[in-house]
Coordinates of C-alpha atoms in Angstrom, one line a residue:
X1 CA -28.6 -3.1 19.4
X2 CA -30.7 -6.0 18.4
X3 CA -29.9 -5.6 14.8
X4 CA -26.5 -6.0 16.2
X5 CA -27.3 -8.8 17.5
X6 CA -29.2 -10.5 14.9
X7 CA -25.8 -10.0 12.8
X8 CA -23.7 -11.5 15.6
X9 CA -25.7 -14.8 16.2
X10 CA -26.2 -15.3 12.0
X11 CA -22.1 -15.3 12.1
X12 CA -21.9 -17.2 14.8
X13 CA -24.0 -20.0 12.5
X14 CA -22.2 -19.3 9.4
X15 CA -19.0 -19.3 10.4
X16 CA -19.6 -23.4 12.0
X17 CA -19.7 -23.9 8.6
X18 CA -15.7 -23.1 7.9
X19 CA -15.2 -24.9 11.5
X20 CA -11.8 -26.6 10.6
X21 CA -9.3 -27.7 12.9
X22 CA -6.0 -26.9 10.1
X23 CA -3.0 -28.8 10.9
X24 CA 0.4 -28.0 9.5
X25 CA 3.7 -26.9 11.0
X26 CA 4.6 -23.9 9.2
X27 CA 2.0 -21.4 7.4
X28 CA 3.2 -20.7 3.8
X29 CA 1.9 -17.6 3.9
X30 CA 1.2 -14.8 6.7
X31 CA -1.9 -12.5 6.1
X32 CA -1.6 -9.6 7.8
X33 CA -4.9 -7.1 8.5
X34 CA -4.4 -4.0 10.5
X35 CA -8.4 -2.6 11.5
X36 CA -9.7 0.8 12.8
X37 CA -13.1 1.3 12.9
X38 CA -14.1 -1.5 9.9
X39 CA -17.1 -3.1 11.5
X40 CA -18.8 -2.0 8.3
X41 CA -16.5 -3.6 5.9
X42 CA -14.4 -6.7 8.5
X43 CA -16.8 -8.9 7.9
X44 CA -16.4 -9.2 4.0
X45 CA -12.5 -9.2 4.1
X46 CA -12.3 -11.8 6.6
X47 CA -14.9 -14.1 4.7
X48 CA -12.6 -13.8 1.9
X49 CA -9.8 -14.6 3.4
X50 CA -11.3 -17.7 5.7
X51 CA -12.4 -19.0 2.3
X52 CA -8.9 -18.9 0.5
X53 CA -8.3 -22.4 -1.5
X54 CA -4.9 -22.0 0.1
X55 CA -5.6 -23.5 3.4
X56 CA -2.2 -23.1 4.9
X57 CA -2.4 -19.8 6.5
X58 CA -2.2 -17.7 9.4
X59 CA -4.4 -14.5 9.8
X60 CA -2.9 -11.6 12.0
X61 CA -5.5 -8.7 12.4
X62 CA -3.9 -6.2 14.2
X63 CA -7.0 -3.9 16.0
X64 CA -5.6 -0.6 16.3
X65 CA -7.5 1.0 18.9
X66 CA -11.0 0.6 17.4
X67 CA -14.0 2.0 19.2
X68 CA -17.2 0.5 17.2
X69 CA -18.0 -3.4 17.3
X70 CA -14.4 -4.3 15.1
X71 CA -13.3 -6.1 18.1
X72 CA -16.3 -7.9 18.2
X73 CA -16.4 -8.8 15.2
X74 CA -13.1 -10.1 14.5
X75 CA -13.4 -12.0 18.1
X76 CA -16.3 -14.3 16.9
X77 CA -14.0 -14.9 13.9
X78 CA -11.0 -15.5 16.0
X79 CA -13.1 -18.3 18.1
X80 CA -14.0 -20.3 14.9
X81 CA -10.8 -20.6 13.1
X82 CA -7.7 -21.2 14.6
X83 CA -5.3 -20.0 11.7
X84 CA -6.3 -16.6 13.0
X85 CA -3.9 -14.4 15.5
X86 CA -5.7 -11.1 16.9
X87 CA -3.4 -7.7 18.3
X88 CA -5.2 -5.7 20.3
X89 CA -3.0 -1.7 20.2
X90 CA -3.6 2.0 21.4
X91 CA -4.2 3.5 17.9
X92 CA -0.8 4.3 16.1
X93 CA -2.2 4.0 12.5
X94 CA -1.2 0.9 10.1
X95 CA 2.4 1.7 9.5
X96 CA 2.5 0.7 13.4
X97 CA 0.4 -2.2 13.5
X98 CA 1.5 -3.6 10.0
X99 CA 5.0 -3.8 11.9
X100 CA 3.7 -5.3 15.2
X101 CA 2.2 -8.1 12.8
X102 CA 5.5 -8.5 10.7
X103 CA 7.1 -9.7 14.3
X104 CA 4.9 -12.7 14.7
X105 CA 4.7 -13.9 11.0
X106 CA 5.6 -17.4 10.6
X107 CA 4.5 -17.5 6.9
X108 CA 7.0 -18.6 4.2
X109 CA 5.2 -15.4 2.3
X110 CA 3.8 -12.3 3.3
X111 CA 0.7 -10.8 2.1
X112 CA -1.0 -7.3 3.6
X113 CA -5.0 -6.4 3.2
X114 CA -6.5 -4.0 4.1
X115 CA -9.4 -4.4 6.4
X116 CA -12.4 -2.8 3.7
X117 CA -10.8 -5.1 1.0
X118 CA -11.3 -8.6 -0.4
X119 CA -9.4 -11.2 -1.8
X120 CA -10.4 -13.6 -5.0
X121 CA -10.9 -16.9 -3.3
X122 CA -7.6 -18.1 -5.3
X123 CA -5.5 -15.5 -4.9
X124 CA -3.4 -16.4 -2.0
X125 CA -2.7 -20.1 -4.3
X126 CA -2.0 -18.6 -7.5
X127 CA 0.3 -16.3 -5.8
X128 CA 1.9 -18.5 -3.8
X129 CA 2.6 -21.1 -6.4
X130 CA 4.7 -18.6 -8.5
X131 CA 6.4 -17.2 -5.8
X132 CA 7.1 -21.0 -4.8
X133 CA 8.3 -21.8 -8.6
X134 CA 10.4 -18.5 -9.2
X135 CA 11.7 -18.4 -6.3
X136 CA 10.5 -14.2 -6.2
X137 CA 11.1 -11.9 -3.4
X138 CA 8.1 -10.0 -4.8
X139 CA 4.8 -11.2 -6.7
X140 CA 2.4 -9.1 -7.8
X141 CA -1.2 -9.0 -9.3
X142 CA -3.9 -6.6 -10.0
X143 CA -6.6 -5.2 -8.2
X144 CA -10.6 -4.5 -9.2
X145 CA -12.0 -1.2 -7.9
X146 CA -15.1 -1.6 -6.3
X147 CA -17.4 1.3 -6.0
X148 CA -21.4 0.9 -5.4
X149 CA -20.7 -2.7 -5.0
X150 CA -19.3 -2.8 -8.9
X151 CA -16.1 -4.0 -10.0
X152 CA -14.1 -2.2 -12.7
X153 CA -11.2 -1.9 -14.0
X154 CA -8.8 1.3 -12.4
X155 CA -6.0 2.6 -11.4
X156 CA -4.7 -0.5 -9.8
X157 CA -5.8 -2.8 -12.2
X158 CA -3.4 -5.6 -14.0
X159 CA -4.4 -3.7 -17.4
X160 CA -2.3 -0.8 -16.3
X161 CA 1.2 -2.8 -16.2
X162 CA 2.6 -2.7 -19.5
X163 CA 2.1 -6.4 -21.3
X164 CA 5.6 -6.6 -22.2
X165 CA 6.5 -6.8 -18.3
X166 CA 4.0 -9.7 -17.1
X167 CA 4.5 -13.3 -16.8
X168 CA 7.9 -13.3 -16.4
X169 CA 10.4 -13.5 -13.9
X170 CA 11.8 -9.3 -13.7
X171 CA 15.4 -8.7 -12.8
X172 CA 16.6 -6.1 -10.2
X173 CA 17.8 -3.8 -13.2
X174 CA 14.3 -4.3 -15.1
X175 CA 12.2 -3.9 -11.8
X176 CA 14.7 -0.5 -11.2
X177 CA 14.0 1.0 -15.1
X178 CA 10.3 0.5 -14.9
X179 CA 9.9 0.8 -11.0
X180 CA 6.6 3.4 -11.7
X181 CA 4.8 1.4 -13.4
X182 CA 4.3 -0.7 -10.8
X183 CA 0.9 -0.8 -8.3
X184 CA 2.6 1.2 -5.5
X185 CA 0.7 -0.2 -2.8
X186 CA 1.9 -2.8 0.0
X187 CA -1.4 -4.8 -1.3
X188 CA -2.1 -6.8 -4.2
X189 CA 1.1 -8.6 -3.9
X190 CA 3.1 -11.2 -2.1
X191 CA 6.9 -10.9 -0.6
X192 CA 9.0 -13.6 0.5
X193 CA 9.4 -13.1 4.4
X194 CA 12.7 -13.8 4.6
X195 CA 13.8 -11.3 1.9
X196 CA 11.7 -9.0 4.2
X197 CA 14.0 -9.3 7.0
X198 CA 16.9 -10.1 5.4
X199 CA 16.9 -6.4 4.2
X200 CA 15.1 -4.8 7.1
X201 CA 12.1 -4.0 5.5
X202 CA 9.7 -2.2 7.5
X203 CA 7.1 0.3 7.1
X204 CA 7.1 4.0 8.5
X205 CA 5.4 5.2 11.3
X206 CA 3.9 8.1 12.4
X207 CA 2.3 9.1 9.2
X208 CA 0.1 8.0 6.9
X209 CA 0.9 7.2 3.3
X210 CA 3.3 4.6 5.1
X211 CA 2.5 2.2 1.8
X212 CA 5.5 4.6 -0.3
X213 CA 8.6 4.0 1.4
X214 CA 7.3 0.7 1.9
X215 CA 7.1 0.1 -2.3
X216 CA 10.0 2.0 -2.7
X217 CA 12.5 -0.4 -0.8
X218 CA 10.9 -3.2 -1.8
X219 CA 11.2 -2.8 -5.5
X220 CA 14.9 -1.7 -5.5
X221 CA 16.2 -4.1 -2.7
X222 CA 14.8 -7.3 -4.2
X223 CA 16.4 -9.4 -6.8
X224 CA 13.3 -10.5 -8.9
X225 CA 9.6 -10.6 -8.8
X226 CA 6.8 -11.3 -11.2
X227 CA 3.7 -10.2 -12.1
X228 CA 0.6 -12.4 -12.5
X229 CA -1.9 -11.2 -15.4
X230 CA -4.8 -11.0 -13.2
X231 CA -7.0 -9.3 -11.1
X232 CA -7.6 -11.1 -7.7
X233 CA -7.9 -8.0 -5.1
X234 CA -11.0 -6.2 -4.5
X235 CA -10.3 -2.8 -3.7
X236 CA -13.4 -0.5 -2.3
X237 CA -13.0 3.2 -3.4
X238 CA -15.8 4.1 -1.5
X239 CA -15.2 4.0 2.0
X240 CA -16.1 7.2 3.3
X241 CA -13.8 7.3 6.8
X242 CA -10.7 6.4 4.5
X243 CA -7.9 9.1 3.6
X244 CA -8.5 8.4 0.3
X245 CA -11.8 9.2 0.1
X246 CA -11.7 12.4 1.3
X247 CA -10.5 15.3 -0.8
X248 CA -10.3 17.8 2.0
X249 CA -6.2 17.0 3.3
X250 CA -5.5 17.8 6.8
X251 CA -1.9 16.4 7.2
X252 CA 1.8 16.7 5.7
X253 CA 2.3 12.6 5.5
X254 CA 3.7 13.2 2.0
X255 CA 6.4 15.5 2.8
X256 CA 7.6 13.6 5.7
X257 CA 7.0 10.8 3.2
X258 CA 9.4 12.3 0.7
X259 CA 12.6 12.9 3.5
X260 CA 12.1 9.4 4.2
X261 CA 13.2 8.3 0.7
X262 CA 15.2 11.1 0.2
X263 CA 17.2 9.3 3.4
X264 CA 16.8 6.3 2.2
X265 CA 17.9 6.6 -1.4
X266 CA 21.3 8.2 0.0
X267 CA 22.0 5.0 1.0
X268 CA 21.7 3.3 -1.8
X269 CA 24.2 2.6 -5.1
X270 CA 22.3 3.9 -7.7
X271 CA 22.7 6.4 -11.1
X272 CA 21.7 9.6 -10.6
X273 CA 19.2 9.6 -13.3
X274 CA 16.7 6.7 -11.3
X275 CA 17.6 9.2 -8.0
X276 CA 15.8 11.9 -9.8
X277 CA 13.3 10.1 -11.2
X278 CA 12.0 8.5 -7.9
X279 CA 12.4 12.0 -5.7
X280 CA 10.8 14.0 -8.5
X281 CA 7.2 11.6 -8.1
X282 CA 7.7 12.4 -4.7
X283 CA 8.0 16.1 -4.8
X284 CA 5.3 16.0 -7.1
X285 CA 3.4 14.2 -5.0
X286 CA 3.9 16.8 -1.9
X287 CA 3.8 19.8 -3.9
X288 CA 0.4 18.8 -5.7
X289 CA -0.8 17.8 -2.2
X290 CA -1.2 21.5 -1.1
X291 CA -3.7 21.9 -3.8
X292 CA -6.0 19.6 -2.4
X293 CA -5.3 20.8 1.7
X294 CA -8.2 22.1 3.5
X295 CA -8.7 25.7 4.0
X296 CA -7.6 25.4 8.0
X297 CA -4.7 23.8 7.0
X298 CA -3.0 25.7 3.8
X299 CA -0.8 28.0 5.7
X300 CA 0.4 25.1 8.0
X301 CA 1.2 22.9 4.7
X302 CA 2.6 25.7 2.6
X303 CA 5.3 26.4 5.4
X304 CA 6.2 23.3 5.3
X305 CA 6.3 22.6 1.8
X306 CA 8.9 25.7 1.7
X307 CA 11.2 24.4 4.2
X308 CA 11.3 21.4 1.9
X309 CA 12.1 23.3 -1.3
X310 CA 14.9 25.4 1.1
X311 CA 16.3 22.1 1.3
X312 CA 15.8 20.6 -2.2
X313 CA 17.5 24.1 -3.6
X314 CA 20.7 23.4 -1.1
X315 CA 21.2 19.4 -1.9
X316 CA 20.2 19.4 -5.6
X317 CA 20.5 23.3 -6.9
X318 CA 20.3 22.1 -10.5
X319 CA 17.2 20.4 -10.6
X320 CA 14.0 22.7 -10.5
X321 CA 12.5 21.8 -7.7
X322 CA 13.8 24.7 -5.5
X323 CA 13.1 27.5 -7.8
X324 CA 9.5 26.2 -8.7
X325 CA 7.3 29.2 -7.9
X326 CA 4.4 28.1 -5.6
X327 CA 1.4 30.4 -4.0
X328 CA -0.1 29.4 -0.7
X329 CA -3.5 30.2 -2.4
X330 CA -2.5 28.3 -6.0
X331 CA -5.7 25.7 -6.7
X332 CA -4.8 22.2 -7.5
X333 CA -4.8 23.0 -11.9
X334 CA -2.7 25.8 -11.7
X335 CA -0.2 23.9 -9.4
X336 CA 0.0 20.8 -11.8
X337 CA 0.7 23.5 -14.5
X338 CA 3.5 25.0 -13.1
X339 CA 4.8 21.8 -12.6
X340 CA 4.3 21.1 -16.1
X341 CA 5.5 24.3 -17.7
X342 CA 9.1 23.3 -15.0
X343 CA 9.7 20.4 -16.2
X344 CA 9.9 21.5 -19.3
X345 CA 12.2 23.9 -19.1
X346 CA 14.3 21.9 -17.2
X347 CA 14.3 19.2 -19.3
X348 CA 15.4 21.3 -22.3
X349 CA 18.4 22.6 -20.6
X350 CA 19.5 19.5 -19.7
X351 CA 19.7 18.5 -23.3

């Protein structure tokens, strides 16, 4: 508890330092932090954030139900800058509290982060001022992975977009043909708020995984966006209490994930070829998931992931899905190669 303390009076003192009273009418952009259980990681994210050469902001951090010193934390912050908004919720995981936030925004822009994350102290300006200039419902960048305090360059990174698609204003057909390669993550990118509500744009609830849908209506609802050719968010792989750190599943967010765009794309006017394209990651993405499920929760899973291929073999009998042999006890490999060997054939007959 001292050592607690210790940390709580040093941020008191370094955080007079940033001691400005902002004044502005309207925020151009709306950062938006939902936080469970961070007090590890809150401290670094805000810092970030606080220091931002964009000064014009408001900070909603939305504490969902936290039981460690988070509200603590972020209080002190809260007391010493005045851009920042705190919502205090019974825990109803980030899809929830995102959505409370997205209420209350008065920023011209949007931008989500998550509460173990960091932003490049110019992000929120560079990403601003081509949103701003293009006029962009969407604008994107890339994202370091951290892990052991080192940077590097992975899955999210701005290397991973193709070249030919970066620095440029992208077109609703454009952002539709190459929607996958794409960061699908509600981070590491900025949306204009009004093409947010405009379009109903919210995330799901529930669930985890609630970043998909999310991506998914985002990228086919908006008329442009554009990527920036940089890296300016910091995102820790490492965080051992997070879902993605863990390689023991417990859950079935993907499936309910996949009905949920499955819903949503029958809503939508577009060819049959994108349809299939987008359900398929999504099947892949549920199928593979049993792979990965713990040992307590296989048979759970595995009835479920049935009842979904019952239903995929009634609404699209020609596609694969609904035929693909899968084993309760199948490992993670021999699932991806059945997937593999599938697609094949299917894409042959197709020819």
């Amino acid at each position: 508890m001292g050592e607690y303390n210790n940390f709580i009076e040093t941020l008191n003192s370094e955080l007079e330092l940033y001691e400005y009273q902002y004044s502005f009418e309207k925020p151009k952009v709306t950062v938006i932090i939902p936080v469970y259980n961070a007090e590890d990681y809150i401290y670094g994210c805000l810092i970030s954030i606080i220091k931002q050469t964009l000064k014009e902001i408001e900070l909603i951090i939305v504490n969902d139900g936290s039981t460690d010193n988070t509200f603590s934390i972020i209080s002190i912050f809260g007391q010493h800058d005045k851009r920042i908004k705190i919502i205090n919720q019974k825990n109803a995981k980030t899809g929830a509290a995102r959505n409370n936030a997205l209420k209350l925004a008065k920023g011209e822009y949007i931008s989500f982060v998550d509460s173990d994350d960091k932003l490049h102290k110019t992000a929120l300006e560079e990403l601003y001022k081509k949103a701003n200039l293009n006029k962009s419902d969407v604008v994107i960048c890339g994202a370091y992975s951290v892990k052991h305090n080192k940077k590097g360059k992975g899955y999210y990174s701005i290397e991973k977009i193709p070249h030919y698609l970066k620095n440029k204003v992208l077109k609703n057909n454009i952002i539709k043909k190459y929607i996958f390669s794409f960061p699908t993550t509600a981070w590491g990118k900025l949306y204009n708020t009004n093409f947010l509500i405009r379009n109903n744009i919210l995330f799901q609830t529930g669930c985890n995984g609630e970043d998909q849908m999310f991506f998914i209506k985002t990228m086919l609802l908006a008329d442009s966006i554009y990527i920036i050719n940089k890296n300016y968010y910091y995102y820790l792989k490492d965080r051992k209490t997070s879902l993605t750190y863990s390689k023991q599943k417990n859950d079935n967010s993907v499936i309910l994930n996949f009905y949920a765009i499955e819903k949503f794309l029958k809503k939508q006017n577009i060819d049959s070829n994108l349809n299939y394209k987008i359900l398929n990651k999504y099947f892949i993405k549920a199928i593979s998931w049993l792979g990965k499920c713990s040992n307590k929760y296989k048979t759970t899973y595995f009835n479920d992931l049935k009842k979904l291929q019952a239903n995929l073999l009634k609404n699209y009998p020609t596609y694969y899905w609904g035929n693909l042999k899968i084993k309760e006890k199948d490992s993670y490999i021999s699932i991806k190669i059945k997937i593999f060997i599938s697609q094949i054939i299917f894409n042959r007959r197709q020819k």
